[in-house]
Tab-separated table of N, CA and C in Angstrom:
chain	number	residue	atom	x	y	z
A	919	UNK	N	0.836	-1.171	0.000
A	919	UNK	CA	0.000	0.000	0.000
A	919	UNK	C	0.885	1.238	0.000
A	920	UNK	N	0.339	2.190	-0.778
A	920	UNK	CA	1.245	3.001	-0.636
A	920	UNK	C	0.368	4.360	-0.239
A	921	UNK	N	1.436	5.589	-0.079
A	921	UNK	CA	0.794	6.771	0.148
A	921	UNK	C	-0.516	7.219	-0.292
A	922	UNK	N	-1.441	8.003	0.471
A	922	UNK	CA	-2.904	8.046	0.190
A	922	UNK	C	-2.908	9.790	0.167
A	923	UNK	N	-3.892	9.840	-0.818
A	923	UNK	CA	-4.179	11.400	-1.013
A	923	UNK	C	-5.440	11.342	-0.775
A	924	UNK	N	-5.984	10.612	0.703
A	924	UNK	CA	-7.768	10.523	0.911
A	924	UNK	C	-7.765	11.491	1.986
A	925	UNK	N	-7.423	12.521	2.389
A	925	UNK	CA	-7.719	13.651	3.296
A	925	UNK	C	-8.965	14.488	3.489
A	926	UNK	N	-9.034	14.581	1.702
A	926	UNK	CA	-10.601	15.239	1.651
A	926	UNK	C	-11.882	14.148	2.146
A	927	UNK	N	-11.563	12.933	2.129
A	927	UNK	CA	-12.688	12.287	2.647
A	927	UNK	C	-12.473	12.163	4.643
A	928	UNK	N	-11.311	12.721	5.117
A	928	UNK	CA	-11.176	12.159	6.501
A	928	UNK	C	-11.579	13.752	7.159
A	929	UNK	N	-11.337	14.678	6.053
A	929	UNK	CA	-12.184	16.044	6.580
A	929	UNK	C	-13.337	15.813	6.319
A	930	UNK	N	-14.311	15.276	5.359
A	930	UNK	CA	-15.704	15.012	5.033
A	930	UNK	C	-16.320	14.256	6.177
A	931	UNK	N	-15.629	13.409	6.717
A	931	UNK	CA	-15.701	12.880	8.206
A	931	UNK	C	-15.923	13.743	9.239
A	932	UNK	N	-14.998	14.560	9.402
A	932	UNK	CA	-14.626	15.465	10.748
A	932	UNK	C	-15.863	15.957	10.481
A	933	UNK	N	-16.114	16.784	8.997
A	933	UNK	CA	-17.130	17.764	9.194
A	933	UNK	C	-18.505	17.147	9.579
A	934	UNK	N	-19.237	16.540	8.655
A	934	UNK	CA	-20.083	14.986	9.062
A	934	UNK	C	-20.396	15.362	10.668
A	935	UNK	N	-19.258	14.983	11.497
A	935	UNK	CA	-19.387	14.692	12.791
A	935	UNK	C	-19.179	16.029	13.311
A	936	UNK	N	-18.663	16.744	13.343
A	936	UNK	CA	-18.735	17.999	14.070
A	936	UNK	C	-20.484	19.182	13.873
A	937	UNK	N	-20.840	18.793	12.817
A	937	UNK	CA	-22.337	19.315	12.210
A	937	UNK	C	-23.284	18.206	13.048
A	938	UNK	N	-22.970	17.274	13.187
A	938	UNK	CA	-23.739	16.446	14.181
A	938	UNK	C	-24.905	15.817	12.656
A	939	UNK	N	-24.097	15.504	11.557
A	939	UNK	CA	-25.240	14.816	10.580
A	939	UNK	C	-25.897	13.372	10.802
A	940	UNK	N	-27.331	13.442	11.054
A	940	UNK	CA	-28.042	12.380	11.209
A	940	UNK	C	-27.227	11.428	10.436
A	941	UNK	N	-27.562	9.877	11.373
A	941	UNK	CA	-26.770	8.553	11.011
A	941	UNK	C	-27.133	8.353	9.767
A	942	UNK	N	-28.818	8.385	9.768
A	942	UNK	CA	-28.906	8.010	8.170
A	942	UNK	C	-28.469	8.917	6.688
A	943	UNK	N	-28.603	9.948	6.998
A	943	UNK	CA	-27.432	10.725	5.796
A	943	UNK	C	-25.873	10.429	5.547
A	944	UNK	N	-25.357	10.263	6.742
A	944	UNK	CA	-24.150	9.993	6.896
A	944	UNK	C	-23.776	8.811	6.163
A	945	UNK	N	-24.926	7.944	6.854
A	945	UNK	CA	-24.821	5.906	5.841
A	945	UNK	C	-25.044	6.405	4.245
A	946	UNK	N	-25.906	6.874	3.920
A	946	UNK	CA	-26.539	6.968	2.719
A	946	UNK	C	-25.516	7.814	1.606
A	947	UNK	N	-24.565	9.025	2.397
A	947	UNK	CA	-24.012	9.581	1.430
A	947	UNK	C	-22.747	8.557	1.026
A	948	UNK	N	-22.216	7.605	2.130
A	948	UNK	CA	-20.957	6.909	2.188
A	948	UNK	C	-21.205	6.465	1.412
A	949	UNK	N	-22.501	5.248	1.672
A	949	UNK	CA	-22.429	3.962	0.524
A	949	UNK	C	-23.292	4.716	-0.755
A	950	UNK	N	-23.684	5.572	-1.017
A	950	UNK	CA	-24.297	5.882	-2.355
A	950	UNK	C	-24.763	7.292	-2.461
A	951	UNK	N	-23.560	7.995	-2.340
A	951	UNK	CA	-23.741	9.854	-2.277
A	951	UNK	C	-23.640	10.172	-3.663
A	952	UNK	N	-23.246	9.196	-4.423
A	952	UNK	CA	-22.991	9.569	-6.312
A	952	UNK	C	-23.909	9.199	-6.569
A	953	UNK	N	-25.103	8.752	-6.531
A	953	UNK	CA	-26.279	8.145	-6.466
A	953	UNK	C	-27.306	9.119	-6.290
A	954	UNK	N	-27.436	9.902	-5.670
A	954	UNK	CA	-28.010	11.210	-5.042
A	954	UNK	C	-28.451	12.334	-6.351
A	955	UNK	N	-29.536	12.527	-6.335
A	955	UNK	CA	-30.218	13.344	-7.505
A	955	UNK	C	-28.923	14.760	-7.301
A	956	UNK	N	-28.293	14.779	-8.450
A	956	UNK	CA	-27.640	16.070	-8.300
A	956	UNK	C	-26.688	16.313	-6.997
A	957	UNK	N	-25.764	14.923	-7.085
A	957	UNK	CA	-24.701	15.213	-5.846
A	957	UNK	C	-23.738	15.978	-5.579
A	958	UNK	N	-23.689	16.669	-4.590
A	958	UNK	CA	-22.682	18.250	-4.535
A	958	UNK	C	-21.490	17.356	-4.133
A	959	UNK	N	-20.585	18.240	-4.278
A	959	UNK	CA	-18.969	17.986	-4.361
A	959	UNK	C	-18.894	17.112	-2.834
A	960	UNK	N	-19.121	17.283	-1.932
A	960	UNK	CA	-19.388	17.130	-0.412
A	960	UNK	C	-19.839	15.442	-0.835
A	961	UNK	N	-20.523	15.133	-1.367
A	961	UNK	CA	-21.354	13.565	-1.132
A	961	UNK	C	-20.670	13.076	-2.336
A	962	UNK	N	-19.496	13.429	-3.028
A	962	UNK	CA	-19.119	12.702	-4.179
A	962	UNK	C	-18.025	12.281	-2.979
A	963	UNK	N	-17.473	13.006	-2.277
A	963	UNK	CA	-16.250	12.608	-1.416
A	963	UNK	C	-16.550	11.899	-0.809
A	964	UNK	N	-17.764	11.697	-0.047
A	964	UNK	CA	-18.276	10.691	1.151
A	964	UNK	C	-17.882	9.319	0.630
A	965	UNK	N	-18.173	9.147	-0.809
A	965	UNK	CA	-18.337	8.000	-1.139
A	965	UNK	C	-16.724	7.377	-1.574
A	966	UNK	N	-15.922	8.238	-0.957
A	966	UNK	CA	-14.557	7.511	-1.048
A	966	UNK	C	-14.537	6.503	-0.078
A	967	UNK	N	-15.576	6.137	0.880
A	967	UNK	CA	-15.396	4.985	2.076
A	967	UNK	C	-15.125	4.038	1.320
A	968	UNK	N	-15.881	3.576	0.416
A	968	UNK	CA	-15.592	2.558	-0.773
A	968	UNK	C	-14.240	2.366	-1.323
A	969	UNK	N	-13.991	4.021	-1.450
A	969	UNK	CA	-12.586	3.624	-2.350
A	969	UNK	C	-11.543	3.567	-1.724
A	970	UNK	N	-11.234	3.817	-0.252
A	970	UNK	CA	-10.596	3.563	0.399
A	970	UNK	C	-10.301	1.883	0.753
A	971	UNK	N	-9.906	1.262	-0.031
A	971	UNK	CA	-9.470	-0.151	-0.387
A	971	UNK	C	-7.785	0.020	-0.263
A	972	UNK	N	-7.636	-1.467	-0.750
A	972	UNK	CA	-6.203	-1.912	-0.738
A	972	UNK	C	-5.696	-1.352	-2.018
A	973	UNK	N	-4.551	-0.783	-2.241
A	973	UNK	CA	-4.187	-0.674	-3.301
A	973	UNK	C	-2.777	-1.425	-3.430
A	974	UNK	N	-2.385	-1.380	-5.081
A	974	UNK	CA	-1.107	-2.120	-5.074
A	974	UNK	C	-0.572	-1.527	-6.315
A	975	UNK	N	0.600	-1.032	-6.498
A	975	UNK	CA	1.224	-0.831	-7.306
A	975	UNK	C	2.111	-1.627	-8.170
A	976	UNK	N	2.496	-2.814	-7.339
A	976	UNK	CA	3.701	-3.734	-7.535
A	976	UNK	C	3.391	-4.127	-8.776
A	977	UNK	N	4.439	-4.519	-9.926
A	977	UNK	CA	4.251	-5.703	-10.803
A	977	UNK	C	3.878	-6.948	-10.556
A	978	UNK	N	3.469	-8.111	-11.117
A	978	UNK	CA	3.300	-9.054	-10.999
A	978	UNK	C	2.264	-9.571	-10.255
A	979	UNK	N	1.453	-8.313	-9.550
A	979	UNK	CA	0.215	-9.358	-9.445
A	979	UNK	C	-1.071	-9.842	-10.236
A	980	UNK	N	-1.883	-10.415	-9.730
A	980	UNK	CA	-3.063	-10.822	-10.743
A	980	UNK	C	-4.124	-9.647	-10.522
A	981	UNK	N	-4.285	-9.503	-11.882
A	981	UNK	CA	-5.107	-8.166	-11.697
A	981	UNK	C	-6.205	-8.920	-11.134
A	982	UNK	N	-7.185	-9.984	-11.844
A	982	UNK	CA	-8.436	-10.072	-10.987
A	982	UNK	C	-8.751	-10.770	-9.819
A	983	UNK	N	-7.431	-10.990	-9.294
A	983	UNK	CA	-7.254	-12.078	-8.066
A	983	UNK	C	-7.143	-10.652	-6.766
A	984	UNK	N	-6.417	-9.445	-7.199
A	984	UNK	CA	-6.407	-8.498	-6.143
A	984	UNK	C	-7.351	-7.553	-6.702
A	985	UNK	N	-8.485	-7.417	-7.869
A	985	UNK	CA	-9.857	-6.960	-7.654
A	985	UNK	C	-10.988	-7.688	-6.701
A	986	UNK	N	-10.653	-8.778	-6.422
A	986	UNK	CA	-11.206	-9.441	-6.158
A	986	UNK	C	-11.252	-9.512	-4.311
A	987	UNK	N	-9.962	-9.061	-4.519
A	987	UNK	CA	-9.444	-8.982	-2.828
A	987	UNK	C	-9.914	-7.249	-2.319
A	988	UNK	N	-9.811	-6.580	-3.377
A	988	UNK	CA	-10.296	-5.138	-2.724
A	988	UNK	C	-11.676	-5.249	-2.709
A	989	UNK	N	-12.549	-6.301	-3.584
A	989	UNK	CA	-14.244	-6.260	-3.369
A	989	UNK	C	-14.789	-7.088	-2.109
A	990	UNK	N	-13.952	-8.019	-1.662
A	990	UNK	CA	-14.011	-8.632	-0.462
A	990	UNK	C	-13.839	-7.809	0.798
A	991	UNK	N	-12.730	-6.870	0.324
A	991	UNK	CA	-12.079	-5.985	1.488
A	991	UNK	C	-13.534	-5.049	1.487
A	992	UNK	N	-14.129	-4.368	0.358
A	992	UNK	CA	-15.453	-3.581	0.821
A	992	UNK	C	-16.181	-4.098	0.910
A	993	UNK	N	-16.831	-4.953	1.108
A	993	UNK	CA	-17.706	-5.947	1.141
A	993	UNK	C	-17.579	-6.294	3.116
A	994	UNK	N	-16.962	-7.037	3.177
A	994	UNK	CA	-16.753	-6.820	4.431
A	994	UNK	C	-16.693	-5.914	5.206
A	995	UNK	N	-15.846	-4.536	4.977
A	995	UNK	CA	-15.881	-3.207	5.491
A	995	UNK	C	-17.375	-2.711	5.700
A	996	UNK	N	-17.758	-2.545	4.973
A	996	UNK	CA	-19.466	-2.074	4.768
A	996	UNK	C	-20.198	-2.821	5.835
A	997	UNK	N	-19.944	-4.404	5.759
A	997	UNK	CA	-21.425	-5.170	7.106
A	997	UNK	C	-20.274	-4.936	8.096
A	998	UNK	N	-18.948	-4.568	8.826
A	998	UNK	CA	-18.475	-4.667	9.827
A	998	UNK	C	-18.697	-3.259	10.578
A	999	UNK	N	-18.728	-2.234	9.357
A	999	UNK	CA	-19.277	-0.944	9.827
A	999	UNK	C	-20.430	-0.470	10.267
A	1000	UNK	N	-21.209	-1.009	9.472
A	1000	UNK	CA	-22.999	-0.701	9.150
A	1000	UNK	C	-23.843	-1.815	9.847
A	1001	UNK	N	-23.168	-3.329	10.208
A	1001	UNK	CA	-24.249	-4.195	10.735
A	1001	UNK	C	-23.346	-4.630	11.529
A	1002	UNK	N	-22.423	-3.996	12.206
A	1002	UNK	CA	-21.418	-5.200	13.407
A	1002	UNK	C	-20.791	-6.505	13.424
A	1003	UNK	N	-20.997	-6.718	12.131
A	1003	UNK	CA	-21.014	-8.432	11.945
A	1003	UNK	C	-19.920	-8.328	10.873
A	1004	UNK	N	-19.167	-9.420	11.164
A	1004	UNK	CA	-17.677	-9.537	10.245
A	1004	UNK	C	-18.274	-10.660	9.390
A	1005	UNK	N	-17.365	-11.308	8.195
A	1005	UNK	CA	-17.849	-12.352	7.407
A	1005	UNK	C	-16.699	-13.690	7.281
A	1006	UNK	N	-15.074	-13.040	8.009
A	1006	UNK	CA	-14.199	-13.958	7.645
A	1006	UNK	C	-14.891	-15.532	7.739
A	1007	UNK	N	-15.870	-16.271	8.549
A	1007	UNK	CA	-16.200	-17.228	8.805
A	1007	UNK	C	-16.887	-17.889	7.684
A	1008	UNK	N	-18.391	-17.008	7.402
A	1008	UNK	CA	-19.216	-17.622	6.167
A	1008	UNK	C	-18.250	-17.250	5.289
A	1009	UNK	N	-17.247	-17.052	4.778
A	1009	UNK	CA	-16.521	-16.487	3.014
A	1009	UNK	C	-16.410	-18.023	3.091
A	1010	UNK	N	-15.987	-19.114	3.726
A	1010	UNK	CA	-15.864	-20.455	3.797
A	1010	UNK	C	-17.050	-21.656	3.892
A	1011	UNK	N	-17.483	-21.518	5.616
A	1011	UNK	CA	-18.734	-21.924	5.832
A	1011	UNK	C	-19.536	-21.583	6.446
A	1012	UNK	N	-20.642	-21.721	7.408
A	1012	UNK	CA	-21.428	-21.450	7.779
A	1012	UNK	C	-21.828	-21.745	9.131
A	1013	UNK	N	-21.553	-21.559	10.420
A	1013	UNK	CA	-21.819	-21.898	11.596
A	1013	UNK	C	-23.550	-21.816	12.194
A	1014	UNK	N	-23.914	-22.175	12.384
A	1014	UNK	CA	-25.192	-22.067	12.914
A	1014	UNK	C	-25.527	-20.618	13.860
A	1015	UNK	N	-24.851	-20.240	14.392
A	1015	UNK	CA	-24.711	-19.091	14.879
A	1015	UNK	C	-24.196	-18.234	14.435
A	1016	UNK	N	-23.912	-18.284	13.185
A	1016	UNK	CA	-23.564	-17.004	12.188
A	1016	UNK	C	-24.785	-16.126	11.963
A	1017	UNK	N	-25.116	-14.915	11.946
A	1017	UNK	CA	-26.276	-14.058	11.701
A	1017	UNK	C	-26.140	-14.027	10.358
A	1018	UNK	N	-25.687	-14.309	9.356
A	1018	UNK	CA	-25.573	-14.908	8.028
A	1018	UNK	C	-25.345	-15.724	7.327
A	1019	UNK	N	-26.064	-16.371	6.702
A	1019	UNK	CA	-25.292	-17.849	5.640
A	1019	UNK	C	-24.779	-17.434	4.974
A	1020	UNK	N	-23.917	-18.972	4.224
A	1020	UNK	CA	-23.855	-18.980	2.979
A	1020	UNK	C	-23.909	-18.171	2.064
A	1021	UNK	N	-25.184	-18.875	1.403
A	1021	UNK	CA	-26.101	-18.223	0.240
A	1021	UNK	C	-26.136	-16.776	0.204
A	1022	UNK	N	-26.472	-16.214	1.697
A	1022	UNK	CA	-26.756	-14.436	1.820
A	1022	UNK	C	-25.417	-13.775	1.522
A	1023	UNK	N	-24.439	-14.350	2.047
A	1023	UNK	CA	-23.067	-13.525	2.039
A	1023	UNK	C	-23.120	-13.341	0.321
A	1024	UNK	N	-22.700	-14.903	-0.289
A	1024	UNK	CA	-22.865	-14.673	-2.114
A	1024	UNK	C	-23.404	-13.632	-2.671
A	1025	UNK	N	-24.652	-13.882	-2.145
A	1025	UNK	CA	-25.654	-12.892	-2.639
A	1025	UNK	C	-25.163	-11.174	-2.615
A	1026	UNK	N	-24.815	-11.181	-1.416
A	1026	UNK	CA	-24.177	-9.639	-0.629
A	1026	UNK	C	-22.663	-9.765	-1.962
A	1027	UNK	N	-21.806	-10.336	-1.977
A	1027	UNK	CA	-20.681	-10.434	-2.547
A	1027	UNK	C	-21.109	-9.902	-4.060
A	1028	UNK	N	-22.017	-10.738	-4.798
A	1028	UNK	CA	-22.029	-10.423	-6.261
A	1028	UNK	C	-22.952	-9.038	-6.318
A	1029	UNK	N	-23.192	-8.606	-5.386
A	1029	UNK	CA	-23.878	-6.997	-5.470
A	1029	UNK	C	-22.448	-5.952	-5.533
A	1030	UNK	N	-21.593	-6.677	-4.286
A	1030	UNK	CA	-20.400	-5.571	-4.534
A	1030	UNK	C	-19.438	-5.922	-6.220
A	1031	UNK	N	-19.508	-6.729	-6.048
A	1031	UNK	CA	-19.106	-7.398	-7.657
A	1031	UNK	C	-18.755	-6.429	-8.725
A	1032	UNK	N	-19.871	-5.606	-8.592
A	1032	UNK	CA	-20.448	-4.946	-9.635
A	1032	UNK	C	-19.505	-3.745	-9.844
A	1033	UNK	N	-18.474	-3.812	-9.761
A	1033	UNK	CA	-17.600	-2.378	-9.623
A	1033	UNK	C	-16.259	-2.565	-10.669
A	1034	UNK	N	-16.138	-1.758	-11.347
A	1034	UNK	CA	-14.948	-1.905	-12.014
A	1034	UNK	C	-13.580	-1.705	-11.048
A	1035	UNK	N	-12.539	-2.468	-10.891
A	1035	UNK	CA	-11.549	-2.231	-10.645
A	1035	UNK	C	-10.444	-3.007	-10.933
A	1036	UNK	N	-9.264	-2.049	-11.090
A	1036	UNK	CA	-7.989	-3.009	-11.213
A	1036	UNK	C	-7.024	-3.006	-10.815
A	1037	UNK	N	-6.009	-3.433	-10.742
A	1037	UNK	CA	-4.641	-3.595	-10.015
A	1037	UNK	C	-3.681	-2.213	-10.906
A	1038	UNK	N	-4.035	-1.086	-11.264
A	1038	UNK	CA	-3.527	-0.369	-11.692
A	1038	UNK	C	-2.277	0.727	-11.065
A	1039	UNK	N	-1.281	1.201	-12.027
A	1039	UNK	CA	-0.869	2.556	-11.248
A	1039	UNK	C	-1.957	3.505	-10.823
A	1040	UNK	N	-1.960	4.034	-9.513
A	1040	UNK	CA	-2.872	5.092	-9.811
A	1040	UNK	C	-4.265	4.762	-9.050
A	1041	UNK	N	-4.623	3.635	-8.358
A	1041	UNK	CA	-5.848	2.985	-8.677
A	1041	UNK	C	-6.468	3.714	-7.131
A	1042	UNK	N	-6.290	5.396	-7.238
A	1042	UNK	CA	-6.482	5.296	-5.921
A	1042	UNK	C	-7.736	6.173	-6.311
A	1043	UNK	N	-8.477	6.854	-5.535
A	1043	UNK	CA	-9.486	8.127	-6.089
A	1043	UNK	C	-9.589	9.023	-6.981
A	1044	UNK	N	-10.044	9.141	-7.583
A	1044	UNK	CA	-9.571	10.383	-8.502
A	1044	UNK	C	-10.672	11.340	-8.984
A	1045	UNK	N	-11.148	12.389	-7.902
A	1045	UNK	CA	-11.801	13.413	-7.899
A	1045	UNK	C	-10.963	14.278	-7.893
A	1046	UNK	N	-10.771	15.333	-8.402
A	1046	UNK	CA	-10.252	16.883	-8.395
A	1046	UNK	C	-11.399	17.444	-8.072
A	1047	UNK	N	-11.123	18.439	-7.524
A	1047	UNK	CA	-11.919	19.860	-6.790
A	1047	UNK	C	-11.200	20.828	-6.980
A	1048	UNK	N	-11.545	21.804	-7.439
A	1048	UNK	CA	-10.668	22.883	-7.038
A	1048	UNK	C	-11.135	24.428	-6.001
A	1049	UNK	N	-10.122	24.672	-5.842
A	1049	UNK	CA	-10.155	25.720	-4.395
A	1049	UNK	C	-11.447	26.756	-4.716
A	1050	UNK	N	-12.509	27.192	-3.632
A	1050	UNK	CA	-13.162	28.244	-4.178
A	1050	UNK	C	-12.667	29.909	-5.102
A	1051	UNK	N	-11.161	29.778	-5.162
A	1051	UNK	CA	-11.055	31.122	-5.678
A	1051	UNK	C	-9.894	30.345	-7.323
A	1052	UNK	N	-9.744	29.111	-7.401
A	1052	UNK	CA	-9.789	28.895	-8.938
A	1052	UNK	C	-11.020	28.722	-9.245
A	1053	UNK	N	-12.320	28.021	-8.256
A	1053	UNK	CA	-13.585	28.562	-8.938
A	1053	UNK	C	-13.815	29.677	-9.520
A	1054	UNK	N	-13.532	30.518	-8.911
A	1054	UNK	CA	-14.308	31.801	-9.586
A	1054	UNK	C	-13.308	32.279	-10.344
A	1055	UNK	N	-11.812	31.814	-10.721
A	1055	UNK	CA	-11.271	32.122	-11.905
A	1055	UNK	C	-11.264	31.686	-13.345
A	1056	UNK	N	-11.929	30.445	-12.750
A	1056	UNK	CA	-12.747	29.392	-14.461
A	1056	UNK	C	-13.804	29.991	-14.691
A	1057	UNK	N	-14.410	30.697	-13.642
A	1057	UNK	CA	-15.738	30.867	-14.081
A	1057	UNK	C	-15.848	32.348	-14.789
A	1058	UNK	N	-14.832	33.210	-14.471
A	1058	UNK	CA	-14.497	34.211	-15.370
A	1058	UNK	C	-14.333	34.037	-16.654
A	1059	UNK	N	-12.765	33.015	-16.539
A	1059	UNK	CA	-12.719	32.869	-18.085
A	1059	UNK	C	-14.291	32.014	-18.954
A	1060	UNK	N	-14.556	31.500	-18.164
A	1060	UNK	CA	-15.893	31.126	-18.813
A	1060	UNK	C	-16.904	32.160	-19.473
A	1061	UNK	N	-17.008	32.896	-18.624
A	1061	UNK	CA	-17.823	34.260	-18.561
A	1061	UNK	C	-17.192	35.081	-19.828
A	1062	UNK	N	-16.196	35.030	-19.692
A	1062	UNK	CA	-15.359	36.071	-20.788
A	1062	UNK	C	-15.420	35.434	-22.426
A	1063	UNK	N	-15.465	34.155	-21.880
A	1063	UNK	CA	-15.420	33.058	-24.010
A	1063	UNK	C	-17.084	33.377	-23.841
A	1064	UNK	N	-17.812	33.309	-23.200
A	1064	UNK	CA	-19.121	33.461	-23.317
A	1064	UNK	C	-19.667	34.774	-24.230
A	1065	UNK	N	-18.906	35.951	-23.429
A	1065	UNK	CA	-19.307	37.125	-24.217
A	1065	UNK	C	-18.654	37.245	-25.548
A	1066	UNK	N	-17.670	36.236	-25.827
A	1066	UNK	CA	-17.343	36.675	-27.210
A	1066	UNK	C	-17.843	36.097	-28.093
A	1067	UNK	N	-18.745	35.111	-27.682
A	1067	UNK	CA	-20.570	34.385	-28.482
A	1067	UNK	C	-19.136	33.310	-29.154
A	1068	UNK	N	-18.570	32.562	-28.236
A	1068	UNK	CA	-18.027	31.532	-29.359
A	1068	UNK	C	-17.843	30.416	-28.094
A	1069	UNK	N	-18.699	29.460	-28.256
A	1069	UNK	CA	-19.695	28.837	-27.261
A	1069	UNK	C	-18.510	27.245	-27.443
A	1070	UNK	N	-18.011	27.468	-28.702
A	1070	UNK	CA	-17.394	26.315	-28.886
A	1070	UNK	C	-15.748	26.335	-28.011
A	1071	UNK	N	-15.268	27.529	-27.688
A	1071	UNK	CA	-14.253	27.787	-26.497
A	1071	UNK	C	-14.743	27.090	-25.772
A	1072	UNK	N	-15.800	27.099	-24.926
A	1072	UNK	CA	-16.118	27.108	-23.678
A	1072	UNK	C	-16.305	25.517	-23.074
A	1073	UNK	N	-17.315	24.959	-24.675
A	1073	UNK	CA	-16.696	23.530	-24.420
A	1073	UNK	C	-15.159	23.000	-24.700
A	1074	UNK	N	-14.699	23.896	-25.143
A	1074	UNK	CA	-12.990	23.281	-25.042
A	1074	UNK	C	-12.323	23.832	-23.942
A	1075	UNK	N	-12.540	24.281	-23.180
A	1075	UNK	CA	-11.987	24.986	-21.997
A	1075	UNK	C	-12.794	24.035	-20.989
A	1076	UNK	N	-13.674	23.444	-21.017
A	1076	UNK	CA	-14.403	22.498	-19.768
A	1076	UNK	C	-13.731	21.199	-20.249
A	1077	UNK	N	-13.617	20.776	-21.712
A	1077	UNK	CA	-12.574	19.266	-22.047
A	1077	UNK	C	-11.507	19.680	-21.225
A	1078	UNK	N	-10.768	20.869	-21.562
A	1078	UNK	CA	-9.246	20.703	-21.171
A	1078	UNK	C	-9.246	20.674	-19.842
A	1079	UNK	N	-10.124	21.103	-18.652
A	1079	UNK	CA	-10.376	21.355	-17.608
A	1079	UNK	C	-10.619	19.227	-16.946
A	1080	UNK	N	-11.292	19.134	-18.072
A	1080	UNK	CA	-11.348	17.800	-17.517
A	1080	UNK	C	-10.282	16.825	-17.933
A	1081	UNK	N	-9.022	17.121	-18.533
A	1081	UNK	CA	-7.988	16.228	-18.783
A	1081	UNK	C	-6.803	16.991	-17.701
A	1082	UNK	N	-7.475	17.913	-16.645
A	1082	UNK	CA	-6.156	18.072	-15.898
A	1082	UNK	C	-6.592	16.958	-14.578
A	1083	UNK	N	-7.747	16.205	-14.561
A	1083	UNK	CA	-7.871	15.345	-13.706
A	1083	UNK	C	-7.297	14.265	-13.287
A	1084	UNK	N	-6.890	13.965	-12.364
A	1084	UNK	CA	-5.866	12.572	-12.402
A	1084	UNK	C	-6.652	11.672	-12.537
């Protein structure tokens, strides 16, 4: 694992908790704030709980053997956070006193499934934000290709804006 640039989600935390945000917003923006009719910058970050996985840079591993290990890793993270209950036991078998089988864990597993990921350079978050006062300096130059009625700047100034994203 290497160095993490997830800060903006451990301030999205602090703030979260210092505002005193009801549990269920808090659950709801984590596991599905990109999901959210028109999600503000604030609930796109929440939902780094997810992406806060294992990462690996190294050569030589199997890409879908350690996708596989970061969907287990959220998969588990999520019911150890949200329902108290760990899964190392059912990923194998099933104890009678497990508050989950089998079958349910699968079930739970091929829902997280559903996520693209890979053993990539890089494979860590990748939202850009920028500071409120380069906001309002894009939004000038925006303002400014606007008045010169050549509309086709403006979508090339929002492309190029979106290839400075990591």
């Amino acid at each position: 694992d290497g160095s993490r640039t997830i800060w903006s989600y451990r301030d999205w935390v602090i703030k979260a908790l210092n505002k005193d945000m009801p549990y269920d917003e808090f659950t709801i923006e984590q596991l599905a704030g990109d999901l959210l009719p028109e999600p503000t910058k604030d609930q796109l970050i929440a939902t780094a709980f997810h992406r806060n996985t294992m990462n690996n840079d190294e050569g030589g591993t199997d890409s879908e053997e350690f996708r596989m290990a970061a969907v287990l890793d959220r998969l588990n993270t999520t019911y150890q956070v949200w329902l108290s209950t760990t899964f190392e036991c059912v990923q194998c078998y099933s104890h009678t006193y497990d508050p989950f089988k089998f079958e349910e864990y699968y079930k739970s597993l091929a829902f997280f499934n559903n996520t693209r990921d890979e053993d990539t350079q890089g494979d860590h978050p990748k939202l850009r934000f920028y500071t409120a006062q380069d906001e309002k300096r894009i939004d000038s130059i925006k303002r400014w290709l606007s008045t010169t009625g050549n509309t086709s700047l403006v979508k090339s100034t929002d492309l190029f804006l979106h290839t400075l994203e990591p």
